[in-house]
Short mmCIF file of C-alpha atoms in Angstrom, two decimals:
data_model
loop_
_atom_site.label_atom_id
_atom_site.label_comp_id
_atom_site.label_asym_id
_atom_site.label_seq_id
_atom_site.Cartn_x
_atom_site.Cartn_y
_atom_site.Cartn_z
CA LEU Q 1078 -44.85 17.25 -21.69
CA ALA Q 1079 -41.79 19.28 -20.73
CA PHE Q 1080 -43.82 22.46 -21.26
CA LEU Q 1081 -46.55 21.23 -18.90
CA TRP Q 1082 -44.03 20.35 -16.23
CA GLY Q 1083 -42.04 23.56 -16.70
CA ARG Q 1084 -45.21 25.63 -16.44
CA ARG Q 1085 -46.03 24.00 -13.08
CA ILE Q 1086 -42.56 24.81 -11.77
CA VAL Q 1087 -41.91 28.28 -13.24
CA MET Q 1088 -45.27 30.06 -13.07
CA SER Q 1089 -46.08 31.17 -9.53
CA ARG Q 1090 -49.85 30.72 -9.86
CA GLU Q 1091 -49.49 27.18 -11.20
CA ARG Q 1092 -46.83 26.35 -8.62
CA CYS Q 1093 -49.20 27.52 -5.87
CA ILE Q 1094 -52.04 25.21 -6.90
CA SER Q 1095 -49.88 22.23 -7.95
CA LEU Q 1096 -49.95 19.22 -5.70
CA PRO Q 1097 -47.47 16.35 -5.52
CA SER Q 1098 -50.10 14.20 -7.22
CA ASP Q 1099 -49.93 16.50 -10.28
CA HIS Q 1100 -46.18 15.98 -10.51
CA PHE Q 1101 -46.65 12.24 -10.02
CA ALA Q 1102 -49.01 12.06 -13.01
CA LEU Q 1103 -46.54 14.01 -15.17
CA PHE Q 1104 -43.75 11.70 -13.96
CA LEU Q 1105 -45.77 8.65 -15.03
CA PHE Q 1106 -46.42 10.18 -18.46
CA ALA Q 1107 -42.73 11.06 -18.83
CA VAL Q 1108 -41.53 7.54 -17.96
CA ILE Q 1109 -44.08 5.98 -20.32
CA LEU Q 1110 -43.03 8.36 -23.11
CA ILE Q 1111 -39.30 7.75 -22.58
CA THR Q 1112 -39.55 3.96 -22.33
CA GLY Q 1113 -41.86 3.82 -25.36
CA THR Q 1114 -39.47 5.93 -27.42
CA LEU Q 1115 -36.48 3.84 -26.34
CA MET Q 1116 -38.29 0.63 -27.27
CA ARG Q 1117 -39.30 1.97 -30.67
CA TYR Q 1118 -36.01 3.47 -31.83
CA PHE Q 1119 -33.14 1.95 -29.83
CA PHE Q 1120 -34.09 -1.42 -28.37
CA LYS Q 1121 -35.98 -3.64 -30.75
CA ILE Q 1122 -38.76 -5.50 -28.99
CA ASP Q 1123 -39.79 -8.98 -30.15
CA ILE Q 1124 -43.37 -8.22 -31.24
CA PRO Q 1125 -44.50 -11.88 -31.63
CA SER Q 1126 -43.37 -12.56 -28.06
CA VAL Q 1127 -45.26 -9.50 -26.80
CA LYS Q 1128 -48.33 -10.71 -28.70
CA THR Q 1129 -48.03 -14.14 -27.09
CA LEU Q 1130 -47.69 -12.51 -23.67
CA ALA Q 1131 -50.73 -10.27 -24.25
CA LEU Q 1132 -52.88 -13.18 -25.44
CA GLY Q 1133 -51.69 -15.24 -22.48
CA LEU Q 1134 -52.66 -12.49 -20.05
CA ALA Q 1135 -56.03 -12.00 -21.75
CA THR Q 1136 -56.88 -15.72 -21.65
CA PHE Q 1137 -55.33 -16.40 -18.22
CA THR Q 1138 -52.85 -18.90 -19.68
CA PRO Q 1139 -49.26 -18.03 -18.84
CA PRO Q 1140 -46.86 -18.09 -21.80
CA PRO Q 1141 -43.78 -20.32 -21.69
CA TYR Q 1142 -40.62 -19.02 -20.02
CA GLU Q 1143 -38.77 -18.81 -23.36
CA VAL Q 1144 -41.32 -16.26 -24.61
CA LEU Q 1145 -40.93 -14.14 -21.47
CA LYS Q 1146 -37.14 -14.33 -21.78
CA ASN Q 1147 -37.25 -13.01 -25.38
CA ILE Q 1148 -38.96 -9.77 -24.33
CA HIS Q 1149 -36.59 -6.92 -23.43
CA TRP Q 1150 -36.69 -5.76 -19.78
CA LEU Q 1151 -37.60 -2.23 -20.91
CA PHE Q 1152 -41.00 -3.52 -22.07
CA TYR Q 1153 -41.74 -4.75 -18.54
CA VAL Q 1154 -40.80 -1.33 -17.12
CA HIS Q 1155 -43.04 0.34 -19.71
CA ILE Q 1156 -46.04 -1.92 -19.10
CA THR Q 1157 -45.63 -1.56 -15.32
CA PHE Q 1158 -45.81 2.23 -15.49
CA VAL Q 1159 -48.75 2.09 -17.91
CA SER Q 1160 -50.57 -0.17 -15.44
CA ILE Q 1161 -49.78 2.18 -12.56
CA LEU Q 1162 -51.12 5.12 -14.58
CA ILE Q 1163 -54.33 3.26 -15.44
CA ALA Q 1164 -54.85 2.33 -11.78
CA TYR Q 1165 -54.07 5.91 -10.70
CA ILE Q 1166 -56.54 7.66 -13.05
CA PRO Q 1167 -59.72 7.25 -10.91
CA PHE Q 1168 -57.99 8.80 -7.89
CA SER Q 1169 -56.44 11.79 -9.66
CA LYS Q 1170 -57.37 14.94 -11.53
CA LEU Q 1171 -56.95 12.92 -14.72
CA MET Q 1172 -60.45 11.55 -14.08
CA HIS Q 1173 -61.88 14.93 -15.08
CA PHE Q 1174 -61.49 13.96 -18.73
CA ALA Q 1175 -64.35 11.48 -18.24
CA GLY Q 1176 -66.65 14.46 -17.69
CA ILE Q 1177 -66.61 14.97 -21.45
CA PHE Q 1178 -68.57 11.75 -21.83
CA LEU Q 1179 -70.41 11.58 -18.49
CA SER Q 1180 -71.55 15.18 -18.09
CA PRO Q 1181 -75.21 15.22 -17.05
CA THR Q 1182 -75.97 18.43 -18.93
CA ARG Q 1183 -74.47 17.01 -22.10
CA ASN Q 1184 -76.59 13.87 -21.90
CA MET Q 1185 -79.89 15.50 -20.88
CA ALA Q 1186 -82.67 15.99 -23.37
CA ASN Q 1187 -83.20 19.60 -24.42
CA SER Q 1188 -86.99 19.47 -24.23
CA THR Q 1189 -87.83 22.24 -21.78
CA ARG Q 1190 -90.30 23.94 -24.14
CA VAL Q 1191 -91.83 20.82 -25.62
CA LYS Q 1192 -92.58 18.89 -22.44
CA ARG Q 1193 -93.62 20.21 -19.04
CA HIS Q 1194 -91.23 19.31 -16.25
CA VAL Q 1195 -92.51 19.23 -12.66
CA ASN Q 1196 -90.42 18.87 -9.51
CA PRO Q 1197 -91.25 15.48 -7.97
CA TRP Q 1198 -90.77 16.92 -4.47
CA ASP Q 1199 -92.93 19.99 -5.07
CA PRO Q 1200 -95.99 19.66 -2.78
CA ASN Q 1201 -98.34 21.38 -5.23
CA PRO Q 1202 -96.96 21.84 -8.75
CA GLU Q 1203 -99.68 24.40 -9.50
CA TRP Q 1204 -98.02 26.88 -7.11
CA PRO Q 1205 -94.74 28.37 -8.26
CA ILE Q 1206 -92.13 28.76 -5.52
CA LEU Q 1207 -92.41 32.55 -5.53
CA VAL Q 1208 -96.18 32.37 -4.85
CA ARG Q 1209 -95.72 30.11 -1.84
CA GLU Q 1210 -92.71 31.77 -0.25
CA GLY Q 1211 -91.77 34.95 -2.08
CA ILE Q 1212 -88.37 36.61 -2.08
CA THR Q 1213 -87.42 39.03 0.69
CA VAL Q 1214 -84.95 41.74 -0.29
CA ALA Q 1215 -84.04 44.50 2.19
CA GLY Q 1216 -87.10 43.69 4.29
CA VAL Q 1217 -89.55 43.81 1.38
CA THR Q 1218 -91.18 40.55 0.26
CA TYR Q 1219 -91.82 40.22 -3.45
CA LYS Q 1220 -94.31 37.64 -4.70
CA SER Q 1221 -94.94 36.75 -8.31
CA LYS Q 1222 -98.22 36.14 -10.06
CA LYS Q 1223 -99.41 32.58 -10.38
CA VAL Q 1224 -98.93 31.42 -13.98
CA ASP Q 1225 -100.72 28.25 -15.01
CA TRP Q 1226 -99.79 26.07 -17.96
CA ASP Q 1227 -102.38 27.60 -20.31
CA THR Q 1228 -101.16 31.14 -19.62
CA TYR Q 1229 -97.58 30.01 -20.14
CA TYR Q 1230 -98.58 28.41 -23.45
CA GLU Q 1231 -100.25 31.61 -24.58
CA MET Q 1232 -97.12 33.60 -23.68
CA TYR Q 1233 -94.83 31.34 -25.74
CA LYS Q 1234 -97.32 30.12 -28.35
CA ASP Q 1235 -95.33 31.56 -31.27
CA GLN Q 1236 -92.14 29.75 -30.35
CA LEU Q 1237 -93.91 26.48 -29.61
CA ASP Q 1238 -95.78 26.65 -32.92
CA GLU Q 1239 -92.51 27.35 -34.74
CA VAL Q 1240 -90.97 24.28 -33.14
CA ALA Q 1241 -93.94 22.16 -34.19
CA GLU Q 1242 -94.07 23.67 -37.69
CA LYS Q 1243 -90.41 23.17 -38.54
CA ASP Q 1244 -90.37 19.73 -36.90
CA TYR Q 1245 -87.31 20.52 -34.81
CA LYS Q 1246 -85.85 17.53 -33.08
CA ILE Q 1247 -85.54 18.69 -29.50
CA GLY Q 1248 -84.26 16.25 -26.93
CA GLY Q 1249 -83.21 12.67 -27.18
CA GLY Q 1250 -86.62 11.06 -27.47
#
C-alpha cells in the first residue's frame, strides 16, 4: 500500500494523472489496514460482542447497550471506514474491477462461425455495407463483391467441417 501511494507521489507520470479521489481511496485502504492490524495485535476485540452486533444489524434488532459497551472504540472506527469504502466504490476508479465479471466480450458466446449473425438495424441483410456504400479513399470509391451465405460457406467449408467433426463447444449455448 505504501508502494502504491509512493508511486503516485514520486513518479511524475503517475502524479500527473492522479486525482484527489485516488488518494482518498488509498487513504481509506490505509486506515482500514491500520485499524485492522491494531485490533488484531494490540487491542483485543470481544468477538462474541461483535457477533451479537452483526447479527443484530442483519436482523434489524438492536443489541443491548452492554454489548455495545464491550466493543472497543477502534472497531467502530474500522467498520465506519469500511462502510465508507463500500459506499465509495461505485463512484470511483475502484469500480473498474467489476469489469472482470461484467465485461460484455467475456460473457458473449464465441459462435461467429457456427451461427450467422445479422444486424437487426440493417435494412437488407443480403447487401454487405461495402456494396451499398463503398469506401472512398483519396477520391476513389472501392466497392466489394456481394458475398452470399452459400459462397461464404464454400470459402470456409474446411474450418466449419472441422468444427463439426471434432464437436468443438463454441459459445455458451
